Coordinates of C-alpha atoms in Angstrom, one line a residue:
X1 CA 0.0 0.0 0.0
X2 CA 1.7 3.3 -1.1
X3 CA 1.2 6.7 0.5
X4 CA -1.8 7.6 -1.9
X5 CA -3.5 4.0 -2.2
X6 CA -6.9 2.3 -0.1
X7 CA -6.5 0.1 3.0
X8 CA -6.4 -3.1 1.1
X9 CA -7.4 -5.7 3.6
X10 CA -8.4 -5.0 7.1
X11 CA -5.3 -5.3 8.8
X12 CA -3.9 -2.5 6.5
X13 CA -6.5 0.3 7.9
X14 CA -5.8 3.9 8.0
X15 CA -4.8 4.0 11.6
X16 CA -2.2 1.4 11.0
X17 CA -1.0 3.3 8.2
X18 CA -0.5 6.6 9.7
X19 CA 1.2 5.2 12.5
X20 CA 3.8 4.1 10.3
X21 CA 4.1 7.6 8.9
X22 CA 4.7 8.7 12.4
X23 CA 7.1 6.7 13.0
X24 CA 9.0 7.3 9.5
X25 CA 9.0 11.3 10.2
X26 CA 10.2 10.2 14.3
X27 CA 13.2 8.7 12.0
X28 CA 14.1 11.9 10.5
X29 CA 12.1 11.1 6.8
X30 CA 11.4 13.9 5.0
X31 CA 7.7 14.5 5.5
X32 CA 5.4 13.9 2.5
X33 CA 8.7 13.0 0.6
X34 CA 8.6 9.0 1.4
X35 CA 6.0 6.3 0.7
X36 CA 4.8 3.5 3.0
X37 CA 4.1 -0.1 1.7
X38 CA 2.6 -2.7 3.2
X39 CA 3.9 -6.4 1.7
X40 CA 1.0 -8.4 2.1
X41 CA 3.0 -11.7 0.7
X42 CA 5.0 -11.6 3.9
X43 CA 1.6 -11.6 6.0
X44 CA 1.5 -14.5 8.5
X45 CA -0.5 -15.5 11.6
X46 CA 1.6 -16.4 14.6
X47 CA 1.7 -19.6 15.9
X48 CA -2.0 -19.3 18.3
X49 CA -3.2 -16.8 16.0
X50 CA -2.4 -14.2 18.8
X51 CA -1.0 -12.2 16.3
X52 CA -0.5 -11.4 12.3
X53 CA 2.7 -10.1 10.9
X54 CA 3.9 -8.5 8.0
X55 CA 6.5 -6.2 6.7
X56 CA 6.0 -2.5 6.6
X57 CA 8.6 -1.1 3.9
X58 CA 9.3 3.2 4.1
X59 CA 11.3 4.9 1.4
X60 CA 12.6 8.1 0.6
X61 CA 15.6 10.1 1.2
X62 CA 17.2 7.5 -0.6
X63 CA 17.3 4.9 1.9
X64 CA 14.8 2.6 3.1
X65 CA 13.5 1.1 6.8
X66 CA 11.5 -2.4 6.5
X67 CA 9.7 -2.5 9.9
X68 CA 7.6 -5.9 11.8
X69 CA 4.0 -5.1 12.0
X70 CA 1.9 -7.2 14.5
X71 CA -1.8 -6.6 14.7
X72 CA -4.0 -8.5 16.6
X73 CA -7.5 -10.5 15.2
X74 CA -10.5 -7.9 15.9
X75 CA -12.8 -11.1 16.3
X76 CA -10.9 -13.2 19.1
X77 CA -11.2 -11.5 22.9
X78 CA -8.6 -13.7 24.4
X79 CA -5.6 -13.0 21.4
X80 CA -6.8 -9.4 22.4
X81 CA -6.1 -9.8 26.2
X82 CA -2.7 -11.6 24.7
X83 CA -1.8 -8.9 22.9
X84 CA -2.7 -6.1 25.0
X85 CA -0.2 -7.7 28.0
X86 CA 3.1 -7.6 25.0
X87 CA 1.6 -4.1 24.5
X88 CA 2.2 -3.7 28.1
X89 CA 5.6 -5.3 28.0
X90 CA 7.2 -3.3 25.5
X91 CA 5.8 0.3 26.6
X92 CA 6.1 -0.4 30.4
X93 CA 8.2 -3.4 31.7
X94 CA 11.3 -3.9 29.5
X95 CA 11.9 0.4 29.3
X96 CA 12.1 0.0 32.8
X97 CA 14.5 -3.0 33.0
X98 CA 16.8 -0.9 30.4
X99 CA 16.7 2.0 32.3
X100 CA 17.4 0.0 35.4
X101 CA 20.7 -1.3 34.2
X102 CA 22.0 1.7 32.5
X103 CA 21.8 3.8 35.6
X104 CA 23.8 0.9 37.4
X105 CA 26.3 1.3 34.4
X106 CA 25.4 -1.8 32.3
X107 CA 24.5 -0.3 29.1
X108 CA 23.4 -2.3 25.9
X109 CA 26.8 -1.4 24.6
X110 CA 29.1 -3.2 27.1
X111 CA 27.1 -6.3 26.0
X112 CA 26.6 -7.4 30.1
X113 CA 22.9 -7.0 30.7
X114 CA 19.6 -8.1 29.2
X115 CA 19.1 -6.1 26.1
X116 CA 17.9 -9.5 24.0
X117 CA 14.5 -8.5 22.6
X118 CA 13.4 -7.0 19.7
X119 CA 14.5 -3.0 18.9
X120 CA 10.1 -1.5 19.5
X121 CA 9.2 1.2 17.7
X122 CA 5.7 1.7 18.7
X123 CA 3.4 0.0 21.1
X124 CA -0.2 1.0 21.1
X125 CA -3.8 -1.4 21.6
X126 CA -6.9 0.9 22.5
X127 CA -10.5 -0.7 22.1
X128 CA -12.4 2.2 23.2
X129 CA -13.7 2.3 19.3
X130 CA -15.6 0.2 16.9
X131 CA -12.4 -1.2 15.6
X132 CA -9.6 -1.2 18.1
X133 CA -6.3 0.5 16.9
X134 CA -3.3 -1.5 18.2
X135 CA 0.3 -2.6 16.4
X136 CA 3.6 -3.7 17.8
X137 CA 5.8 -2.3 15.2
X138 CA 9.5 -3.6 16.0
X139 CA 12.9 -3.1 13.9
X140 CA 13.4 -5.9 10.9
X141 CA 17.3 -6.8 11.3
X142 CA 18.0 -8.7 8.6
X143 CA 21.1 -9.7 10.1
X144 CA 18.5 -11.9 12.4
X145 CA 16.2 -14.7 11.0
X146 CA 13.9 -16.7 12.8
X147 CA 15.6 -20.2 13.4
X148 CA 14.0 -22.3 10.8
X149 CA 14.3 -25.5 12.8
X150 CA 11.8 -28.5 12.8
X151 CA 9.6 -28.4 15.7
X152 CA 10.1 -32.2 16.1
X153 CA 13.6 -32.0 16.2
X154 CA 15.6 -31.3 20.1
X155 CA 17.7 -28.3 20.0
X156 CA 21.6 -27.9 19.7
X157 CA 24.1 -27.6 23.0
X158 CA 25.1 -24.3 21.8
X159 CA 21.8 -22.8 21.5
X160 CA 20.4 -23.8 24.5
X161 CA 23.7 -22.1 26.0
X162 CA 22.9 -18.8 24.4
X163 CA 19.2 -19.1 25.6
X164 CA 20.7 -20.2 28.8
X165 CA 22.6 -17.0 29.6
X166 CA 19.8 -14.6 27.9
X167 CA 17.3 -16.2 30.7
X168 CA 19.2 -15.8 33.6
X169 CA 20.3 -12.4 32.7
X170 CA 16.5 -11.7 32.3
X171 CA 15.4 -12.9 35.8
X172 CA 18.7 -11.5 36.8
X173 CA 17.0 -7.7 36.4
X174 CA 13.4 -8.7 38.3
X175 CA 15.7 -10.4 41.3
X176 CA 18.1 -6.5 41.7
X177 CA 15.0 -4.7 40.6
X178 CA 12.8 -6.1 43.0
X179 CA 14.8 -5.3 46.0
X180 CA 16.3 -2.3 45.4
X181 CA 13.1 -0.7 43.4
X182 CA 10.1 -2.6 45.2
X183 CA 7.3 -0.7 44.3
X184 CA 8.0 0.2 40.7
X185 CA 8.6 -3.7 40.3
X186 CA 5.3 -4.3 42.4
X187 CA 3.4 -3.1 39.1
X188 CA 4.7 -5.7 37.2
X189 CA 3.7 -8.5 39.5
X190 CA 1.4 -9.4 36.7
X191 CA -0.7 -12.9 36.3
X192 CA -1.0 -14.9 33.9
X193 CA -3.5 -13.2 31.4
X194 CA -5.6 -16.3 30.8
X195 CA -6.0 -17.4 33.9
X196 CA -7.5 -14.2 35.1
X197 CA -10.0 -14.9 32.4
X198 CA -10.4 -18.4 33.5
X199 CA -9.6 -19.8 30.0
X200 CA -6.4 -21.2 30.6
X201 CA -7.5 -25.1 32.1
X202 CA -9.6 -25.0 28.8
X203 CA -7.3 -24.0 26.4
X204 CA -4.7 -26.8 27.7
X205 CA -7.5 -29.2 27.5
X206 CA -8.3 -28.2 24.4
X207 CA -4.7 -28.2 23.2
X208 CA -4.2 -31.5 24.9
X209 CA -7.2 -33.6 23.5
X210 CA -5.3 -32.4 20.0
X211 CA -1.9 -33.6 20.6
X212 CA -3.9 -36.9 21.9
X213 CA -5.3 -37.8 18.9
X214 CA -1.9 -36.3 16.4
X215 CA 0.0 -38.8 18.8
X216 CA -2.1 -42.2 18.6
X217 CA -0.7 -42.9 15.2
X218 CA 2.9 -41.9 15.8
X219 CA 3.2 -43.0 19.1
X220 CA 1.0 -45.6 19.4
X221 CA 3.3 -47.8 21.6
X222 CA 3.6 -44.8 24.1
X223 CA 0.0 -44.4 24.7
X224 CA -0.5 -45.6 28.1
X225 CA 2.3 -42.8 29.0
X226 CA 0.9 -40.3 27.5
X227 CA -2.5 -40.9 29.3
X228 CA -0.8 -40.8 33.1
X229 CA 1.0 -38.0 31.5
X230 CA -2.6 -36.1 30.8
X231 CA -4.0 -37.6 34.2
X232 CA -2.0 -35.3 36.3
X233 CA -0.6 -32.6 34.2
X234 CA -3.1 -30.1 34.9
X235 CA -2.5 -30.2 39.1
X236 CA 1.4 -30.1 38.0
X237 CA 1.2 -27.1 35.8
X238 CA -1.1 -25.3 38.0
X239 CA 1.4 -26.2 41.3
X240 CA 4.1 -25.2 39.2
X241 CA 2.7 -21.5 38.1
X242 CA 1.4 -20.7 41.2
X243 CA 3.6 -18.0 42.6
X244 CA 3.0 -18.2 45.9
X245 CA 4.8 -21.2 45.7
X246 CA 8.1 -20.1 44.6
X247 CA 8.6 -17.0 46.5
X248 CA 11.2 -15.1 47.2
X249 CA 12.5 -16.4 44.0
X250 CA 9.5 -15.4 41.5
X251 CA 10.5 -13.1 38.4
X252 CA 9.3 -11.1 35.6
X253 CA 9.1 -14.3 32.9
X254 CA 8.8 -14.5 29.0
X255 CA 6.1 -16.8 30.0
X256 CA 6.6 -18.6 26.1
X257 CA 10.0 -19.5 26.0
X258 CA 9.9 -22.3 22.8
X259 CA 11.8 -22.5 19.5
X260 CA 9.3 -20.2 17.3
X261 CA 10.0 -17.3 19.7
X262 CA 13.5 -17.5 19.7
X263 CA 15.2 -15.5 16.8
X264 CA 18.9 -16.4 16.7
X265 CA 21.7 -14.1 15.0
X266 CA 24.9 -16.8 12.8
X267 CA 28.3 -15.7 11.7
X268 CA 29.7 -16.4 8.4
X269 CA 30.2 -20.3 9.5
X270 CA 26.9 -20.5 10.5
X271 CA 27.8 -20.7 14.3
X272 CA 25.1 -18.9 16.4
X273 CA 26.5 -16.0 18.1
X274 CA 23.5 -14.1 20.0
X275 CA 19.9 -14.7 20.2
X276 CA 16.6 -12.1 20.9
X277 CA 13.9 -13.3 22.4
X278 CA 10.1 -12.6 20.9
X279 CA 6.0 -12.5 21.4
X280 CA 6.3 -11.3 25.3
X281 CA 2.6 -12.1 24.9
X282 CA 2.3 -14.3 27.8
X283 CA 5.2 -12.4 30.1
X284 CA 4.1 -13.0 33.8
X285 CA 5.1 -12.9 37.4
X286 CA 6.4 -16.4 38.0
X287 CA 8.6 -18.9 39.4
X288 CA 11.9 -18.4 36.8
X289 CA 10.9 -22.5 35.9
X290 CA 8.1 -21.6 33.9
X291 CA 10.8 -20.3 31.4
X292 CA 13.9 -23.2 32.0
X293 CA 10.9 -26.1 32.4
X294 CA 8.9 -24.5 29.6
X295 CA 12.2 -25.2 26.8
X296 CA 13.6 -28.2 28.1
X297 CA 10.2 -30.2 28.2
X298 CA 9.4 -28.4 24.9
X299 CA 12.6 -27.6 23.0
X300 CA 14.4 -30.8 23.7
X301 CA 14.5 -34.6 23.8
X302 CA 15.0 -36.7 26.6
X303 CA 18.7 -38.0 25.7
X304 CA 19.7 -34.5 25.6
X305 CA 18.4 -33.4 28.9
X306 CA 20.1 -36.4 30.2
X307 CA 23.5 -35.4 29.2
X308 CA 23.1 -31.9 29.6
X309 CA 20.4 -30.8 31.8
X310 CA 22.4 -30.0 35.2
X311 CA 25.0 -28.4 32.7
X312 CA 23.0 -26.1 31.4
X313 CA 20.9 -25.3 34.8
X314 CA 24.4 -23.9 36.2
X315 CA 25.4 -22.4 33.0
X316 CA 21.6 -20.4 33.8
X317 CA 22.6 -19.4 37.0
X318 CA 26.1 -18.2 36.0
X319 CA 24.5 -15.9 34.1
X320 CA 22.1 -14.9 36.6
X321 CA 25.6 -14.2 39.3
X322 CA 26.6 -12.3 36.5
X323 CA 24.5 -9.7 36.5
X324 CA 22.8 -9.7 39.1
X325 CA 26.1 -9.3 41.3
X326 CA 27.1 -6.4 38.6
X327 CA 23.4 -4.6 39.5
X328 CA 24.2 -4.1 42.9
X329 CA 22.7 -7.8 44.4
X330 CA 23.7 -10.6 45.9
X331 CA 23.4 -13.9 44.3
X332 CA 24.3 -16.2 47.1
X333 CA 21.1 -14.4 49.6
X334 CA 18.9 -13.8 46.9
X335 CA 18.8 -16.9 45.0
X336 CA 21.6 -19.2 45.4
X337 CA 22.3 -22.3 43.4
X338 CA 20.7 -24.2 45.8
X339 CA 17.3 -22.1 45.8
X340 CA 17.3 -23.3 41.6
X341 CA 17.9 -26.5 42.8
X342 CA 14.7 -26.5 45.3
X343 CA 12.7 -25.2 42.6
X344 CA 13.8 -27.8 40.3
X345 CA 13.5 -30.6 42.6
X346 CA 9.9 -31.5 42.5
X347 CA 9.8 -31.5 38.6
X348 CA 13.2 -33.0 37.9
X349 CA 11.8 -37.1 37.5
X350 CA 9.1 -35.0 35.1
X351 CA 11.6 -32.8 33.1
X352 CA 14.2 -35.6 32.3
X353 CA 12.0 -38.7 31.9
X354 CA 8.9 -36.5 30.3
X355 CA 6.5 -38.7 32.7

């Protein structure tokens, strides 16, 4: 869609478009000299159908800035209430983790802190209106691809270790921010956005009952796991994301942390050098093993979390030392290695066997 052309489908409406021409002017384009685009062949819906995503493409001055667009369906309350808490991620919570570690001297520069999601250039969801206006619009690096790998497939060693350290640096800013500024980190104490609209049991049922009947053919010899598997699931997951039950330890989480949301940057061999973590839709106030339990039960096979489970889980922590002692805290009173390892404990038989 050029500067003069219609909105062509719904998600390309006029407020989406002239929030893109704010934000081309905001990056010093000459106004009325440049043209906006919308590339509808790079349109996809996001794994959940929380979100679509396409390219936004500004030119003039002689350069050009390709942009992410993610809108949210305007039929579908709960991808709403999804997308409305990344809305609230990007504009509130992660400013305020990068202006925490600057002023303690850890700038995005001296590559130390968390600084590993995407560059946002505008975060906005109002449904005061007929048709609400919202868009995450985030910086297209094409210097970063999302990691085409097959969901069936376990991840790498070396992935999993730049995950590792990404994660603990993360929880590593909720465990200094939450002593040293307690009541601006009380406000993002947040729950988990489908559970306080009671669709969350459902949706796992629901979810479940699927992978049931994709498994019966595959894994047909594996059935009678899979059913004491579904038989207590639900009272595991729920013990496991209830906060209360992980305190003082609880963090600001990604609350999603699988291989789709993971968007990993390669050098010239192909060796992965940094990764950025994406779709802070279901970022929550939680124990920090929602995140580890969440991509080793979902990211990797049991062999591999047999040879390298209690490797990685320290190779977490380190991370979190890191930091965290570099912030002004102190690891060893406010979550030692052997506070992971109590967390851990009642889920370990679950995350290395899978039953």
């Amino acid at each position: 869609m050029s500067s003069g052309s219609k909105k062509i489908t719904p998600l390309f409406n006029d407020y989406l478009y002239e929030a893109i021409r704010g934000i081309a002017v905001e990056q010093g384009f000459t106004a009325n000299l440049f043209s906006v685009d919308f590339d509808e062949e790079s349109c996809i819906e996001c794994d959940g159908f929380v979100s679509f995503v396409f390219k936004a493409i500004i030119n003039g001055d002689d350069r050009e800035l390709v942009l992410w667009c993610k809108v949210p369906p305007s039929d579908d309350p709960r991808s709403l209430a999804l997308f409305q808490r990344e809305v609230h991620f990007y504009r509130e919570i992660l400013p305020t983790f990068y202006r925490f570690q600057t002023e303690k001297g850890v700038s995005e520069a001296t590559g130390e802190g968390f600084y590993s999601a995407p560059k946002c250039y505008l975060a906005h969801c109002s449904t005061d209106k007929d048709e609400p206006e919202a868009v995450i619009v985030l910086e297209y690096d094409e210097s970063y691809e999302r990691w085409d790998w097959d969901k069936l497939e376990p991840i790498n060693v070396d992935h999993a270790k730049l995950l590792m350290r990404q994660l603990g640096r993360l929880h590593a800013v909720s465990f200094a921010m939450k002593e040293q500024n307690p009541q601006i980190f009380e406000q993002f104490k947040l729950k988990d956005v489908l559970v306080e609209g009671n669709d969350l049991v459902t949706l796992m049922r629901e979810s479940f009952d699927r992978a049931l009947v994709t498994m019966r053919t595959r894994f047909a010899a594996d059935q009678e796991k899979i059913q004491r598997i579904k038989d207590t699931v639900f009272q595991v997951l729920t013990a496991c994301a209830d906060p209360t039950k992980s305190e003082p330890y609880c963090v600001v989480s990604h609350g999603d942390c699988w291989i789709n949301n993971f968007i990993y940057g390669h050098d010239q061999n192909n060796v992965a050098t940094s990764v950025i973590l994406s779709d802070w839709q279901s970022s929550r106030y939680a124990t920090p093993l929602l995140d580890l339990g969440y991509f080793f039960f979902l990211c990797t096979g049991a062999q591999f979390r047999q040879d390298h489970f209690d490797q990685l889980l320290q190779h977490y922590h380190n991370a979190v030392k890191d930091l965290l002692d570099r912030l002004g805290g102190d690891t060893t009173r406010q979550f030692p290695f052997t506070g992971l390892l109590q967390l851990v404990k009642p889920y370990r038989k679950l995350l290395l066997d899978g039953c």
